PDB file of C-alpha atoms in Angstrom:
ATOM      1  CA  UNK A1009     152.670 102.814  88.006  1.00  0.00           C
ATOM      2  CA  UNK A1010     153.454 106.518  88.610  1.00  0.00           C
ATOM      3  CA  UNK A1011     155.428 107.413  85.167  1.00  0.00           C
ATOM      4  CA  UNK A1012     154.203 104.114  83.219  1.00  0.00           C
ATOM      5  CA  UNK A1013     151.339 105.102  81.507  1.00  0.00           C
ATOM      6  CA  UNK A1014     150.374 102.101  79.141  1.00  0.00           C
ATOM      7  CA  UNK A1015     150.625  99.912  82.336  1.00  0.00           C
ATOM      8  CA  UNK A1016     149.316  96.612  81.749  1.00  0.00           C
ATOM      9  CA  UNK A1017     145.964  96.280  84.771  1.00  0.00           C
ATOM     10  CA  UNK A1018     145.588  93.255  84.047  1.00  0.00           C
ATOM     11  CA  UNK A1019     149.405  92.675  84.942  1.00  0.00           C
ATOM     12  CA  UNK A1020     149.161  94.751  87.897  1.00  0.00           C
ATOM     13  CA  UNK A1021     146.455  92.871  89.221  1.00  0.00           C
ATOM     14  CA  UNK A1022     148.233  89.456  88.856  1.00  0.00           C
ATOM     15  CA  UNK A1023     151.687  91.176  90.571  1.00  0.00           C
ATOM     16  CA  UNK A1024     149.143  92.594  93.291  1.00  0.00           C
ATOM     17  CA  UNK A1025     147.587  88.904  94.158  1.00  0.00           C
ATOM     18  CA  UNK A1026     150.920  87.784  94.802  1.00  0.00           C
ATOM     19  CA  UNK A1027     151.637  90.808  97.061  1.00  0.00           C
ATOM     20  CA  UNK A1028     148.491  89.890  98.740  1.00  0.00           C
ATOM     21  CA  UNK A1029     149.718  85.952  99.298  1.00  0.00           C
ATOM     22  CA  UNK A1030     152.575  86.887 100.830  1.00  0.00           C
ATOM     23  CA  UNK A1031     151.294  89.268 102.950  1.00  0.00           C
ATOM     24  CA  UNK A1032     148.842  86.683 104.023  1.00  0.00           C
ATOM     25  CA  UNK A1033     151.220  84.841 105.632  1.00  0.00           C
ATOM     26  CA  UNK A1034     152.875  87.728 107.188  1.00  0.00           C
ATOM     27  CA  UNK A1035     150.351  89.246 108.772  1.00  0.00           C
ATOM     28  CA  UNK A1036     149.928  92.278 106.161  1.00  0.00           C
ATOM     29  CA  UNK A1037     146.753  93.416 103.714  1.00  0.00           C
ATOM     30  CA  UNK A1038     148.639  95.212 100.398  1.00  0.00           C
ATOM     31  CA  UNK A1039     145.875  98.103  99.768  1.00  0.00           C
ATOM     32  CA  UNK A1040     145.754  99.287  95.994  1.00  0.00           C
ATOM     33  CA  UNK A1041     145.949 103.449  96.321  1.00  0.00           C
ATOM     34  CA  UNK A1042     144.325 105.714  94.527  1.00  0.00           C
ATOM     35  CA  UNK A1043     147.334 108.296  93.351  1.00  0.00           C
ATOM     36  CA  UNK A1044     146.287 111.553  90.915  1.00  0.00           C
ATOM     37  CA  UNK A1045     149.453 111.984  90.173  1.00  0.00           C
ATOM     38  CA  UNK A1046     150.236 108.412  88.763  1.00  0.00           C
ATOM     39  CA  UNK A1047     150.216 107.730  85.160  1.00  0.00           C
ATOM     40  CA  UNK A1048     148.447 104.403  85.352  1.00  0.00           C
ATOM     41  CA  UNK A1049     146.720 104.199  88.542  1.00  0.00           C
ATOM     42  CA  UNK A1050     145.275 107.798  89.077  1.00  0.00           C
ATOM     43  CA  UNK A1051     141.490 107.634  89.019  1.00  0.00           C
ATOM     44  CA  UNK A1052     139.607 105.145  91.316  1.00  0.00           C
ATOM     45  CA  UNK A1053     138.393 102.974  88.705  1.00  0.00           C
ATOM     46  CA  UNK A1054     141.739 101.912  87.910  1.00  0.00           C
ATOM     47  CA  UNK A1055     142.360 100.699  91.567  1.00  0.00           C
ATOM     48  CA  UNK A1056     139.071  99.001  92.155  1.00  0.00           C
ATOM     49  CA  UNK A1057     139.660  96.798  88.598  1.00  0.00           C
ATOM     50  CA  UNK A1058     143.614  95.926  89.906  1.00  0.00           C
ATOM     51  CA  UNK A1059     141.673  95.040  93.106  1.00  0.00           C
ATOM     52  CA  UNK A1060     138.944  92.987  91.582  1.00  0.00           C
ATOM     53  CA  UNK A1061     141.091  91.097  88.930  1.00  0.00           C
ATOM     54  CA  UNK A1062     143.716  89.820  91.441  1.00  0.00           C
ATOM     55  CA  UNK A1063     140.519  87.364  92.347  1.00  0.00           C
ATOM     56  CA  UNK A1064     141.652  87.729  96.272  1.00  0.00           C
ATOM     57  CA  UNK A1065     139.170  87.574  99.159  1.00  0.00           C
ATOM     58  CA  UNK A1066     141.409  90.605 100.559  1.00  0.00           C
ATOM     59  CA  UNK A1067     141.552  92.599  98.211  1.00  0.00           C
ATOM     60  CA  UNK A1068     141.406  96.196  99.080  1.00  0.00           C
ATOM     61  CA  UNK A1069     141.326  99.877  98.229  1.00  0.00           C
ATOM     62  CA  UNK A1070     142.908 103.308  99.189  1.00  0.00           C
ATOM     63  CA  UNK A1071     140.856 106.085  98.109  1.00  0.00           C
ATOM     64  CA  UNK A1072     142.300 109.575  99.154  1.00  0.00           C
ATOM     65  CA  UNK A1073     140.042 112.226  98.641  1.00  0.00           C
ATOM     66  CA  UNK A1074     143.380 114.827  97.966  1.00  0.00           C
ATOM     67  CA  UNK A1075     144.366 112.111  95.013  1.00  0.00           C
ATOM     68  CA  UNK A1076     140.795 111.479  93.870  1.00  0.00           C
ATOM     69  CA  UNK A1077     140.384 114.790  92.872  1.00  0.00           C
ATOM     70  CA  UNK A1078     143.545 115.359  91.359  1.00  0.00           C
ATOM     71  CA  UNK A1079     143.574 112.018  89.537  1.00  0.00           C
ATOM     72  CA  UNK A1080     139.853 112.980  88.372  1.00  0.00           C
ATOM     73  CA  UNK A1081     137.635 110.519  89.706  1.00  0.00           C
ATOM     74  CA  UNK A1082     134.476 111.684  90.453  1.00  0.00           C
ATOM     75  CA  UNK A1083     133.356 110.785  93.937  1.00  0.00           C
ATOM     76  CA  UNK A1084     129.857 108.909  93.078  1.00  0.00           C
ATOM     77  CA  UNK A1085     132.285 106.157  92.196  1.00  0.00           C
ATOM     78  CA  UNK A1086     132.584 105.610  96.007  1.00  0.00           C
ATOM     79  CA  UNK A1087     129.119 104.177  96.228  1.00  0.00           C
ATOM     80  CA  UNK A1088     130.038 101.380  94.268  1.00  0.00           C
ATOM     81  CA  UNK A1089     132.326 100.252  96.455  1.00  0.00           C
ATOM     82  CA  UNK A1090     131.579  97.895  99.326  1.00  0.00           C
ATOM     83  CA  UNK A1091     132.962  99.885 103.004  1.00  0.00           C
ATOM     84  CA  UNK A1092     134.631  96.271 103.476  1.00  0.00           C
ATOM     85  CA  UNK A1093     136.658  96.510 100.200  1.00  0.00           C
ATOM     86  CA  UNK A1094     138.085  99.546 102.523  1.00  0.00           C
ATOM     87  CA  UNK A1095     140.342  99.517 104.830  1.00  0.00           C
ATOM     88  CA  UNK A1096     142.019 102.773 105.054  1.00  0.00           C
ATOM     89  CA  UNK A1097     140.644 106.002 103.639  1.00  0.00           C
ATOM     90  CA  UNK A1098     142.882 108.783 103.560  1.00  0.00           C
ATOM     91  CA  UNK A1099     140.867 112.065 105.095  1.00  0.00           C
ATOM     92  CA  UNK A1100     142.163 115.262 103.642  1.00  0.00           C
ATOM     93  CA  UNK A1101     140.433 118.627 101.794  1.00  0.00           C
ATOM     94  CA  UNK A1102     142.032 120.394  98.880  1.00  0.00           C
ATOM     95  CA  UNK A1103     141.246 124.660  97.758  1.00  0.00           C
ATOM     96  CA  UNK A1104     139.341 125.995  95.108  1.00  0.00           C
ATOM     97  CA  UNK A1105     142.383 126.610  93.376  1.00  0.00           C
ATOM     98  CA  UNK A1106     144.746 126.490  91.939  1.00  0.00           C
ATOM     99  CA  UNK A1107     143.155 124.109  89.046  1.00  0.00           C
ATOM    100  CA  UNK A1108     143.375 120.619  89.930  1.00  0.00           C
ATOM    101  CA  UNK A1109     145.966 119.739  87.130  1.00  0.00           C
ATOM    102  CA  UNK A1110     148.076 122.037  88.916  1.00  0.00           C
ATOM    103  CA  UNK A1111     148.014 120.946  92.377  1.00  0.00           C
ATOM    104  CA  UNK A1112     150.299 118.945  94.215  1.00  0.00           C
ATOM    105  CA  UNK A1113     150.705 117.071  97.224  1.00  0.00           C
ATOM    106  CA  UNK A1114     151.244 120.390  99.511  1.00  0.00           C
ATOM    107  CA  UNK A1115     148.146 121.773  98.405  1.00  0.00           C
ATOM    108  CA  UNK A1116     146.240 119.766 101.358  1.00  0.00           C
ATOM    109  CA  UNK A1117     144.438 121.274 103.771  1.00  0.00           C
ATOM    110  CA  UNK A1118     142.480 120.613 107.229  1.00  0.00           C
ATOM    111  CA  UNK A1119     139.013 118.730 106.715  1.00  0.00           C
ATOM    112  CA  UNK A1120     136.900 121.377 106.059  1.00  0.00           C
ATOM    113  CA  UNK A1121     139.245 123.874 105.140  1.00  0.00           C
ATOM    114  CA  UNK A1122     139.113 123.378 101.560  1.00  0.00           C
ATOM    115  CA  UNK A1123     135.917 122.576  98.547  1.00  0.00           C
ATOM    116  CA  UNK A1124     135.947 119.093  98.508  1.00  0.00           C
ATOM    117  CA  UNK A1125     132.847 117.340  98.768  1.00  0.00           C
ATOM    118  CA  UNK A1126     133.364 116.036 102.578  1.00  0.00           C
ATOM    119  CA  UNK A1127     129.543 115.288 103.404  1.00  0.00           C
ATOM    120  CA  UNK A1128     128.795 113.377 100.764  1.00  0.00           C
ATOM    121  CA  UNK A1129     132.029 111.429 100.658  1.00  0.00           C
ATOM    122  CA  UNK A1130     131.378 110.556 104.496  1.00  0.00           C
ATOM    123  CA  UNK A1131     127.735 109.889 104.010  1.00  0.00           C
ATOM    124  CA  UNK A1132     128.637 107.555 101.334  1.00  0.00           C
ATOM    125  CA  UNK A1133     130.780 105.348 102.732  1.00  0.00           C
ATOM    126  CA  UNK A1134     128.834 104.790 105.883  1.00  0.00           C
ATOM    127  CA  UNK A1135     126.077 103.802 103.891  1.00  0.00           C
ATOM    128  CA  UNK A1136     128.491 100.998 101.780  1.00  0.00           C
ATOM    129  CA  UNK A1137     129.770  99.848 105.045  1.00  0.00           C
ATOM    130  CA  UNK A1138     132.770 101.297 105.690  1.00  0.00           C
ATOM    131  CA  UNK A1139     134.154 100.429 109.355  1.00  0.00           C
ATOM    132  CA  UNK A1140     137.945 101.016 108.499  1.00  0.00           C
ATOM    133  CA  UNK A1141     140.223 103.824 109.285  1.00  0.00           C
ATOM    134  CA  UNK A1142     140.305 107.217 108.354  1.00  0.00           C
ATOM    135  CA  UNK A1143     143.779 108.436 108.102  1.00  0.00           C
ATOM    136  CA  UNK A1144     144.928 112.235 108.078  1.00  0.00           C
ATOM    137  CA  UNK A1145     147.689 112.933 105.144  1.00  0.00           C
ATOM    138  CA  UNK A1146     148.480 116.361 105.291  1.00  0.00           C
ATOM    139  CA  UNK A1147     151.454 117.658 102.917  1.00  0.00           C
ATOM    140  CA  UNK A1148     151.259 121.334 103.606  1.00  0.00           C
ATOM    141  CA  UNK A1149     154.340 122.503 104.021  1.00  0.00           C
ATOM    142  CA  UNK A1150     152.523 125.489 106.000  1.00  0.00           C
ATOM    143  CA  UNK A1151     151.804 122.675 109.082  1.00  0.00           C
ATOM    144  CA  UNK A1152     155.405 121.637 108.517  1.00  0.00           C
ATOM    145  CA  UNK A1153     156.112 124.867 110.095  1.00  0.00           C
ATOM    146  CA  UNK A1154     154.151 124.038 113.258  1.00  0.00           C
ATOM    147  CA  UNK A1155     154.196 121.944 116.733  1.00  0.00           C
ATOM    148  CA  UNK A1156     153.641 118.857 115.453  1.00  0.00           C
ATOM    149  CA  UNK A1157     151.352 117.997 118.123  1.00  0.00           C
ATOM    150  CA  UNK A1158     149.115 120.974 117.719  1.00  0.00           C
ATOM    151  CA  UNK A1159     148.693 119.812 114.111  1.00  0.00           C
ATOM    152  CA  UNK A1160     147.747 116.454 114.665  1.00  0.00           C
ATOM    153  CA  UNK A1161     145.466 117.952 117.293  1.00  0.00           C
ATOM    154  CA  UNK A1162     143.907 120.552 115.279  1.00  0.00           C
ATOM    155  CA  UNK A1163     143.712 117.733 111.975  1.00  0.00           C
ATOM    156  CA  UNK A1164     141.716 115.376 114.370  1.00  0.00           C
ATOM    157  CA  UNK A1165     139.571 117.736 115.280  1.00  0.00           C
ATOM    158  CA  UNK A1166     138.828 118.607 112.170  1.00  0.00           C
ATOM    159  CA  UNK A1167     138.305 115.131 110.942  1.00  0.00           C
ATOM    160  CA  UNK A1168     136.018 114.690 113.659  1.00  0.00           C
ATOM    161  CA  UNK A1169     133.937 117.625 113.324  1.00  0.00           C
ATOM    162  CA  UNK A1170     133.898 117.015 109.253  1.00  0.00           C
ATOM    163  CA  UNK A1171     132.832 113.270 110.103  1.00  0.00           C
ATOM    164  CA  UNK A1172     129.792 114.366 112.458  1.00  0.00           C
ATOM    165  CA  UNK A1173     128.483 117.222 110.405  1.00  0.00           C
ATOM    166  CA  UNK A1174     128.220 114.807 107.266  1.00  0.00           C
ATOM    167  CA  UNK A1175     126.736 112.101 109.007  1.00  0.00           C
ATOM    168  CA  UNK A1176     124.394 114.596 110.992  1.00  0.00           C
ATOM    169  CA  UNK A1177     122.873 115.759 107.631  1.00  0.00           C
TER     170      UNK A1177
END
């Protein structure tokens, strides 16, 4: 999915149901991720049909609001999902530049830190529902530098403060 780009969905969803079976009787939920970079699976859109077509109660999605952006889904999409179609969203921020095309993974910054849209991402998904996870995914090889501990301090924080200043609008 991330250098195919005439990827059949329709396929994808069918290989994702089985994913899902087995992981059924495993113990494991398969999540369909949103990835910017990917050729076939980039924008949200593309995820939520592979989700829906697979025609599995546990279906799910991955939105990432680093990969969102950079894939070029706009963020309105997000109220069209139900929060239970959501297990995991990945919590991140991204700068003003440089131009979305030419970021990449290290790019991500702290919640808050960066342009994207944070309230209105958080204030949307509480209003769908959502009662999964938010999940920090920092690439910045700037942290990389640091205690480890003082940056997953510092990114929960962060997440925290970004979560309660949306929701407090």
């Amino acid at each position: 999915a991330t250098r195919k780009n005439n990827l059949d969905l329709f396929a994808a969803a069918s290989r994702y149901r089985a994913l899902l079976d087995i992981g059924s009787r495993i113990g494991v939920t398969p999540q369909v991720e949103v990835w910017g970079f990917s050729q076939s699976l980039s924008r949200l859109g593309e995820t939520a049909f592979v989700a829906i077509e697979s025609g599995h109660a546990k279906a799910c999605i991955l939105p990432d609001v680093y990969h969102m952006f950079r894939g070029g889904s706009d963020f309105d999409g997000l109220k069209l999902l139900d929060g239970r179609a959501i297990q995991v969203f990945h919590v991140n921020d991204y700068p003003k530049s440089p131009a979305r095309e030419e970021m990449n993974d290290s790019h991500r910054v702290y919640p808050g830190e960066g342009v994207a849209p944070l309230d209105t991402i958080f204030r949307d998904l509480a209003a769908n529902g959502f009662n999964g996870h938010l999940s920090l995914e920092l690439f910045n090889r700037d942290y990389w530098q640091q205690d480890p501990l003082s940056v997953a301090k510092t990114g929960l924080e962060k997440t925290r403060e970004a979560v309660a200043r949306a929701l407090e609008a």
